[in-house]
Amino acid sequence: MSEQQPDSHEGPFGESDASDEFDQIVAAESDRDPDLAVIEAGSRTLRAQAGPPQGDPVPAPPVDSEAAKALQEVEQELATRWGETKLEPSVSRIAALMDVLGEPQRAYPSIHVTGTNGKTSTARMIEALLNAFELRTGRYTSPHVQSITERISLDGAPITAERFVETYHDIKPYVEMVDAAEEYRLSFFEVLTGMAYAAFADAPVDAAVVEVGMGGSWDATNVIDGSVAVVTPISLDHTDRLGSTPGEIAQEKGGVIKQGATVILAQQPVDAAQVLLKKAVDVDATVARAGMEFGVVTREVAVGGQQLTLRGLGGEYDGIFLPLYGAHMAHNAAVALAAVEAFFGIGADHARVLDADTVRKAFASVTSPGRMEVVRRSPTVVLDAAHNPAGAAATAEAVTESFGFSRLIGVVGASEGKDVRGVLEAFEPIFAEVVVTENSSHRAMTADELAAVAVEVFGPDRVQVEPRLDDAIEAAITLAEEEAEYGGAGVLVTGSVITVGEARLLLRRG
């Protein structure tokens, strides 16, 4: 299938001869276990910056010592506020901040992304597609892998340390005004959210891609009116705050669905789907569902990623190379594509597809640091931020499919309060041995605590304890190379975004 590049008056659409037959998608989607189907899910203005970022998508520390010092000072000030795990379920403080800032979040249309796993990868794919169609974008995601500046991106690149500091000082007087007027000070995440919305308005951007921090209804990001709401598959995580069943969690996450919006739903557990569909009906939103209105038609493992045919809201797109591993990333891509189509009115106002060559170019440029990311060869070391059982199951499946290691060693460092048993049980079938460790976060589960659970899952002979992450990685590489299996051995570092970020720093510096 080939399309002509659109003329300037055509917008982002190209002509398509897409088939109406969609049975294969429905069949493929229906075969998936929804509890394990984890998906990491107007006018055009030319971008002010040229193209997507090149090289490592994670920013290096500032070269300028003054910039580095200023960034550190801002981080220290932010650290005095409530952390991301301490919450007071209300949007009153962030709404007050938006009010005194002049409602910057209403200066651009938004795509709002919630769900349990895969939100950041989905947001990155959405951003890449919008960039490819020459829209200037702002992306807000969390948590960061290595640098706090990753959380706020313009045109696919994290803002500079200098701009991050400048944005903080621009809004700081208004933050202090709100602090003085409210019962509780603005939290770390609320201030960062305010910074992102202000930076996007200042740029200015044509579209914002916003990932929720936790939940939906009372998440600090939920002061935007997203014309498109994306809900990646819901599974159990943060159950102490969001609910103990997927349906209960969906009640909270469904809060991002706004009046008259378009909702892009990845596959969901039945109780979660029921809640989300009811919410959509209540606010007169249009719904597009994975496996019904869009989905993955074909998928083949390829060198460096996978080759896809996707069905969008308007038609079929073939010949897509996605440089990311795993079935969950393919379904991620389908969700992102449907979200961008919905943003452009496809499926409602327009009955055509996006220009296929532009879509292919966008997907081929996607990166997602710390998500099935290869950072070393001989032996191969893969980083993945899976931190709950559903995410771990998707990662285990992806590693098995994409690499075929003869011997795989796990390095696992987790945070307190997580279902570490469920994570370890998901990895048990693919790990020959596991090295348990801990990261530098104050929320890290100690290596000894994690080892006690690991021994119950793996048995004592398959568990090694190395409290220091650098020692753990070294031990895992040594284990992977045993028994003359050097060429087919691998290491997977996982369990926490923080663990993966610190491992990434260690391995790339090495």
XYZ file of C-alpha atoms in Angstrom:
510
model
C 0.000 0.000 0.000
C 1.418 3.391 -0.906
C 0.229 6.885 -0.258
C 1.246 10.244 -1.633
C 2.549 12.873 0.746
C -0.324 15.274 1.386
C -0.348 18.797 0.050
C -0.373 21.559 2.649
C -4.161 21.882 2.440
C -4.678 18.161 3.058
C -3.551 18.202 6.676
C -2.145 14.927 7.995
C -4.278 12.603 5.901
C -3.409 10.448 2.900
C -5.582 8.277 0.698
C -5.969 4.599 1.597
C -7.300 1.425 0.066
C -7.524 -0.246 3.498
C -9.518 -3.447 3.666
C -12.779 -3.570 5.588
C -11.995 -7.066 6.841
C -11.166 -6.868 10.503
C -11.896 -10.379 11.767
C -8.233 -11.204 12.172
C -7.739 -8.319 14.593
C -10.709 -9.292 16.705
C -9.484 -12.889 16.797
C -5.931 -11.885 17.688
C -7.058 -9.549 20.451
C -9.602 -11.994 21.825
C -6.911 -14.619 22.295
C -5.037 -12.420 24.732
C -5.555 -12.739 28.456
C -6.831 -9.256 29.390
C -5.231 -9.483 32.818
C -1.831 -9.860 31.156
C -2.478 -7.580 28.174
C -0.297 -4.818 29.491
C 0.386 -1.876 27.257
C 3.020 0.221 28.354
C -1.443 3.302 26.281
C -7.127 22.538 13.439
C -4.116 24.300 12.120
C -0.626 22.913 11.953
C 2.407 24.853 13.167
C 5.960 23.991 12.163
C 8.055 22.902 15.084
C 10.513 25.453 16.393
C 13.159 22.765 16.903
C 14.462 20.493 14.187
C 13.418 16.865 14.409
C 13.496 14.306 17.156
C 16.444 14.125 19.561
C 19.476 12.207 18.391
C 21.584 9.776 20.422
C 20.732 8.979 24.015
C 17.196 10.253 24.712
C 18.050 10.680 28.392
C 19.761 14.026 29.100
C 23.293 14.090 30.422
C 24.129 16.252 33.445
C 24.707 19.925 32.531
C 28.240 20.628 31.358
C 28.145 24.127 32.789
C 28.900 23.988 36.519
C 26.625 26.928 37.298
C 23.699 25.272 35.490
C 24.374 22.020 37.332
C 24.468 23.837 40.667
C 21.232 25.713 39.910
C 19.453 22.491 38.923
C 20.630 20.794 42.087
C 19.332 23.686 44.175
C 15.902 23.450 42.535
C 15.797 19.695 43.123
C 16.696 20.255 46.771
C 13.885 22.788 47.148
C 11.403 20.423 45.511
C 12.573 17.631 47.812
C 11.313 19.577 50.833
C 7.751 19.061 49.606
C 5.556 16.006 49.885
C 6.980 13.196 47.799
C 5.076 11.423 45.054
C 3.879 8.680 47.375
C 2.293 11.056 49.908
C -1.051 12.207 48.595
C -4.088 14.187 49.661
C -6.816 13.258 47.150
C -7.765 16.663 45.819
C -7.068 18.888 42.829
C -7.841 22.058 44.785
C -4.197 23.116 45.169
C -3.197 22.535 41.545
C -6.414 24.242 40.410
C -5.521 27.247 42.570
C -2.040 27.335 41.033
C -3.478 27.198 37.523
C -5.808 30.056 38.424
C -3.049 32.406 39.555
C -0.920 31.403 36.562
C -3.725 32.340 34.153
C -4.859 28.807 33.248
C -1.851 27.864 31.050
C -3.169 24.297 30.641
C -6.016 25.642 28.489
C -3.692 27.232 25.940
C -3.368 24.021 23.894
C -5.320 20.794 23.223
C -4.252 17.752 25.217
C -4.135 13.958 25.060
C -4.398 12.532 28.583
C -2.905 9.086 29.270
C -3.788 6.918 32.262
C -3.691 3.187 33.048
C -1.494 0.890 35.116
C 1.549 0.005 32.977
C 3.037 1.390 29.787
C 1.814 4.964 30.074
C 5.215 6.507 29.374
C 5.907 4.350 26.316
C 2.447 5.113 24.967
C 2.965 8.828 25.541
C 6.319 8.710 23.752
C 4.745 7.038 20.716
C 1.918 9.582 20.625
C 4.479 12.368 20.818
C 6.549 10.877 17.973
C 3.488 10.676 15.736
C 2.423 14.258 16.438
C 5.990 15.476 15.844
C 6.102 13.637 12.536
C 3.036 15.587 11.419
C 4.858 18.828 12.246
C 3.023 19.693 15.407
C 5.017 21.215 18.216
C 4.491 19.020 21.257
C 4.892 19.102 24.990
C 5.123 15.806 26.878
C 4.826 15.366 30.631
C 5.682 11.933 32.031
C 6.809 10.400 35.307
C 8.830 9.143 37.005
C 12.151 9.980 35.397
C 14.817 7.379 34.633
C 17.935 9.465 35.292
C 17.283 13.214 35.222
C 14.318 15.175 36.549
C 14.363 17.233 33.346
C 13.132 14.159 31.423
C 9.667 14.746 32.828
C 9.051 17.877 30.744
C 9.801 17.552 27.029
C 9.342 19.860 24.067
C 9.377 18.401 20.542
C 10.593 15.038 21.794
C 13.555 16.360 23.758
C 13.743 16.993 27.508
C 13.982 20.672 28.335
C 17.456 21.891 29.230
C 18.574 22.243 32.813
C 18.662 26.000 32.308
C 15.082 26.091 31.080
C 13.925 23.800 33.871
C 15.440 26.147 36.459
C 14.031 29.209 34.720
C 10.550 27.703 34.630
C 10.718 26.845 38.314
C 11.714 30.380 39.276
C 9.027 31.834 36.986
C 6.243 30.057 38.853
C 7.834 29.988 42.322
C 6.168 33.231 43.555
C 2.769 31.861 42.545
C 3.520 28.511 44.175
C 4.279 30.342 47.400
C 1.000 32.276 47.135
C -0.931 29.016 46.880
C 1.098 27.449 49.680
C 0.127 30.307 51.968
C -3.570 30.055 51.126
C -4.077 26.281 51.235
C -4.200 23.871 54.161
C -1.285 21.893 52.712
C 1.630 23.094 50.588
C 1.749 22.044 46.966
C 3.458 18.674 46.616
C 6.555 17.827 44.580
C 4.401 16.397 41.790
C 1.954 19.301 41.825
C 4.747 21.856 41.406
C 6.273 19.844 38.545
C 2.851 19.634 36.902
C 2.476 23.386 37.157
C 5.935 23.820 35.646
C 5.065 21.547 32.721
C 1.808 23.330 31.913
C 3.517 26.727 32.142
C 6.424 25.591 29.950
C 4.043 24.244 27.318
C 2.104 27.518 27.201
C 5.314 29.525 27.019
C 6.791 27.457 24.146
C 4.004 27.497 22.823
C 3.004 23.963 21.876
C 0.337 22.796 19.453
C -0.530 19.755 21.576
C 0.336 18.359 24.988
C 0.701 14.665 25.808
C 0.151 14.276 29.533
C 0.650 11.128 31.614
C -1.101 10.908 34.969
C 1.059 10.396 38.011
C -1.343 8.086 39.837
C -5.023 7.332 39.339
C -6.958 9.956 37.437
C -9.778 11.878 39.125
C -7.659 13.543 41.800
C -4.311 13.331 40.014
C -2.617 16.722 39.712
C -2.611 16.477 35.921
C -6.407 16.320 35.841
C -6.965 20.051 35.448
C -6.691 19.689 31.676
C -9.618 19.036 29.365
C -8.135 16.281 27.242
C -9.938 15.997 23.928
C -8.569 12.438 23.806
C -8.329 10.205 26.885
C -6.199 7.064 26.694
C -6.606 4.229 29.184
C -3.947 1.511 29.013
C -4.872 -1.877 30.546
C -5.679 -1.690 34.223
C -4.169 -4.147 36.684
C -3.449 -4.139 40.407
C -0.989 -1.509 41.600
C -1.181 1.173 44.304
C -4.072 -0.827 45.743
C -3.810 1.007 49.064
C -4.825 4.226 47.308
C -6.747 3.238 44.191
C -8.710 0.108 45.093
C -8.316 -3.635 45.433
C -9.919 -4.720 42.136
C -9.490 -3.548 38.530
C -13.059 -2.237 38.630
C -12.373 -0.104 41.701
C -9.161 1.204 40.164
C -11.033 2.024 36.941
C -13.405 4.253 38.899
C -10.475 6.491 39.748
C -8.681 6.290 36.413
C -11.891 7.008 34.501
C -11.797 10.513 35.937
C -9.641 11.634 32.998
C -12.572 11.049 30.609
C -14.098 14.466 29.970
C -17.382 15.610 28.490
C -17.543 14.901 24.762
C -14.011 13.487 24.577
C -12.819 10.491 22.571
C -11.698 7.561 24.712
C -9.087 5.098 23.450
C -9.424 1.932 25.504
C -6.792 -0.779 25.515
C -8.006 -4.257 26.444
C -9.285 -4.274 30.013
C -10.416 -6.783 32.618
C -14.178 -7.125 32.369
C -15.010 -5.193 35.539
C -12.696 -2.335 34.560
C -14.158 -2.176 31.047
C -17.680 -1.953 32.426
C -16.755 0.964 34.671
C -14.942 2.842 31.907
C -17.724 2.339 29.351
C -20.330 3.566 31.843
C -18.219 6.657 32.521
C -17.960 7.322 28.791
C -21.747 7.076 28.417
C -22.284 9.411 31.374
C -20.182 12.173 29.782
C -21.254 11.533 26.165
C -17.742 10.455 25.150
C -16.936 8.465 22.001
C -15.200 5.133 22.658
C -12.729 3.195 20.513
C -11.714 -0.240 21.837
C -8.659 -2.354 21.145
C -9.705 -5.491 19.309
C -12.829 -3.848 17.948
C -12.260 -0.428 16.393
C -8.452 -0.713 16.228
C -5.672 -3.191 16.973
C -2.625 -5.157 15.859
C -3.245 -7.069 12.615
C 0.134 -8.779 12.222
C 3.358 -8.771 14.185
C 6.727 -10.340 13.393
C 9.916 -10.284 15.438
C 12.640 -8.375 13.591
C 16.244 -7.445 14.251
C 16.178 -4.594 16.723
C 12.426 -4.668 17.269
C 9.375 -5.862 15.368
C 7.503 -5.428 12.093
C 3.822 -4.515 12.399
C 0.612 -4.039 10.521
C -1.776 -1.924 12.552
C -5.452 -1.250 12.117
C -6.348 2.310 13.031
C -9.675 4.074 13.327
C -9.633 4.962 9.653
C -7.889 2.018 8.027
C -4.827 -0.197 7.890
C -1.134 0.726 8.095
C 1.419 -1.862 7.013
C 5.208 -2.000 6.918
C 5.682 -0.378 10.331
C 9.006 -1.040 12.029
C 8.905 -0.512 15.792
C 12.381 -0.524 17.424
C 10.955 -1.840 20.713
C 10.503 -5.415 21.881
C 7.459 -7.403 22.940
C 3.799 -7.909 22.119
C 2.857 -5.346 24.748
C 4.807 -2.687 22.841
C 2.995 -3.591 19.618
C -0.371 -3.120 21.319
C 1.072 0.043 22.810
C 1.686 1.268 19.271
C -1.883 0.490 18.217
C -3.236 2.524 21.136
C -0.929 5.446 20.323
C -1.929 5.391 16.657
C -5.646 5.382 17.489
C -5.132 8.259 19.933
C -3.448 10.405 17.287
C -6.079 9.538 14.714
C -8.747 10.577 17.195
C -6.864 13.808 17.884
C -7.040 14.597 14.156
C -10.738 13.688 13.994
C -10.333 10.397 12.135
C -13.204 8.053 12.825
C -15.510 10.978 13.490
C -14.980 14.012 11.260
C -12.739 12.290 8.714
C -12.996 8.888 7.051
C -9.401 8.734 5.839
C -6.144 7.441 7.306
C -3.041 9.348 8.259
C -0.261 9.478 5.696
C 1.287 6.008 5.993
C 4.879 7.019 5.210
C 4.798 9.623 7.947
C 3.393 7.072 10.392
C 6.170 4.626 9.502
C 8.828 7.298 9.964
C 7.394 8.247 13.356
C 7.294 4.726 14.761
C 10.794 3.966 13.488
C 12.098 6.896 15.572
C 10.513 5.862 18.883
C 12.656 5.324 21.958
C 11.598 4.365 25.462
C 14.530 4.408 27.897
C 14.424 1.765 30.571
C 11.705 -0.237 28.829
C 13.135 -3.408 27.257
C 16.263 -1.379 26.528
C 19.508 -3.099 25.526
C 22.451 -1.237 27.068
C 25.283 -3.737 26.638
C 26.305 -6.720 24.514
C 28.473 -9.764 25.336
C 26.666 -10.610 27.444
C 23.495 -8.758 26.559
C 22.142 -6.612 29.388
C 18.499 -5.524 29.139
C 16.818 -2.939 31.365
C 13.097 -2.962 32.041
C 11.181 -0.979 34.651
C 8.509 -3.628 35.362
C 7.411 -3.190 38.963
C 4.137 -5.092 39.298
C 3.076 -8.638 38.360
C 1.278 -7.729 35.138
C 4.209 -5.676 33.895
C 6.640 -8.426 34.851
C 4.585 -11.028 32.969
C 4.625 -8.892 29.824
C 8.365 -8.356 30.142
C 9.048 -12.066 30.688
C 7.080 -12.900 27.554
C 8.893 -10.229 25.550
C 12.360 -11.345 26.671
C 11.613 -14.960 25.814
C 10.266 -14.078 22.380
C 12.821 -11.474 21.340
C 16.131 -12.790 22.692
C 16.001 -16.546 23.274
C 18.735 -16.489 25.899
C 20.262 -19.846 26.763
C 20.885 -18.539 30.273
C 19.233 -15.456 31.766
C 20.175 -13.922 35.105
C 17.894 -11.444 36.817
C 18.913 -8.427 38.861
C 15.942 -7.245 40.897
C 15.650 -4.174 43.122
C 12.174 -3.183 44.289
C 10.379 -0.489 46.254
C 8.552 -1.031 49.497
C 4.837 -1.636 49.259
C 4.979 -3.419 45.895
C 3.806 -6.959 45.172
C 7.356 -8.288 44.932
C 6.222 -11.893 45.258
C 4.016 -11.501 42.192
C 6.878 -9.884 40.274
C 9.336 -12.624 41.203
C 6.837 -15.373 40.369
C 6.374 -13.881 36.902
C 10.128 -13.979 36.295
C 10.837 -17.332 37.938
C 10.309 -19.443 34.780
C 12.850 -17.416 32.757
C 15.573 -16.649 35.325
C 18.246 -19.285 35.812
C 19.272 -17.359 38.923
C 18.364 -14.029 40.488
C 20.573 -11.464 42.182
C 18.554 -9.345 44.607
C 19.748 -5.855 45.407
C 18.508 -2.414 46.371
C 18.610 1.066 44.874
C 19.502 4.327 46.589
C 15.914 5.505 47.144
C 14.659 5.891 50.696
C 11.679 3.800 49.558
C 13.833 0.867 48.451
C 13.091 -2.565 49.884
C 16.274 -3.836 51.517
C 18.156 -6.603 49.769
C 17.654 -8.905 52.741
C 13.873 -8.340 52.778
C 13.678 -8.999 49.064
C 15.924 -12.063 49.382
C 13.568 -13.619 51.936
C 10.752 -13.536 49.383
C 13.031 -14.582 46.513
C 14.188 -17.694 48.378
C 10.554 -18.770 48.797
C 9.961 -18.355 45.052
C 13.270 -19.552 43.562
C 14.740 -21.727 46.316
C 17.985 -20.854 48.132
C 20.322 -22.241 45.469
C 19.092 -19.777 42.809
C 19.262 -16.581 44.896
C 22.294 -14.367 45.453
C 22.239 -11.218 47.608
C 24.287 -8.141 46.683
C 23.086 -4.973 48.455
C 25.127 -2.670 46.183
C 23.678 -2.353 42.693
C 27.053 -2.215 40.974
C 28.096 -5.430 42.715
C 24.775 -7.026 41.776
C 25.226 -6.235 38.089
C 28.795 -7.524 38.129
C 27.696 -10.722 39.878
C 24.897 -11.243 37.346
C 27.248 -10.806 34.396
C 29.628 -13.348 35.944
C 26.783 -15.831 36.443
C 25.572 -15.292 32.875
C 28.976 -16.176 31.503
C 29.291 -19.464 33.391
C 29.336 -22.878 31.734
C 30.808 -21.535 28.502
C 27.480 -20.032 27.473
C 28.929 -16.581 26.883
C 27.318 -16.066 23.483
C 23.780 -16.959 24.486
C 23.673 -15.510 27.982
C 21.908 -12.402 29.183
C 21.088 -10.228 32.177
C 17.769 -8.494 32.878
C 17.780 -5.620 35.379
C 14.280 -4.890 36.618
C 11.922 -4.296 39.548
C 11.805 -0.502 39.732
C 12.232 2.578 37.571
C 14.814 3.820 40.081
C 16.794 0.562 39.926
C 16.775 0.685 36.137
C 17.788 4.351 36.049
C 20.743 3.774 38.360
C 21.783 0.678 36.404
C 21.587 2.676 33.206
C 23.966 5.267 34.621
C 26.405 2.601 35.808
C 26.419 0.649 32.548
C 26.609 3.607 30.193
C 29.392 5.195 32.191
C 31.190 1.861 32.135
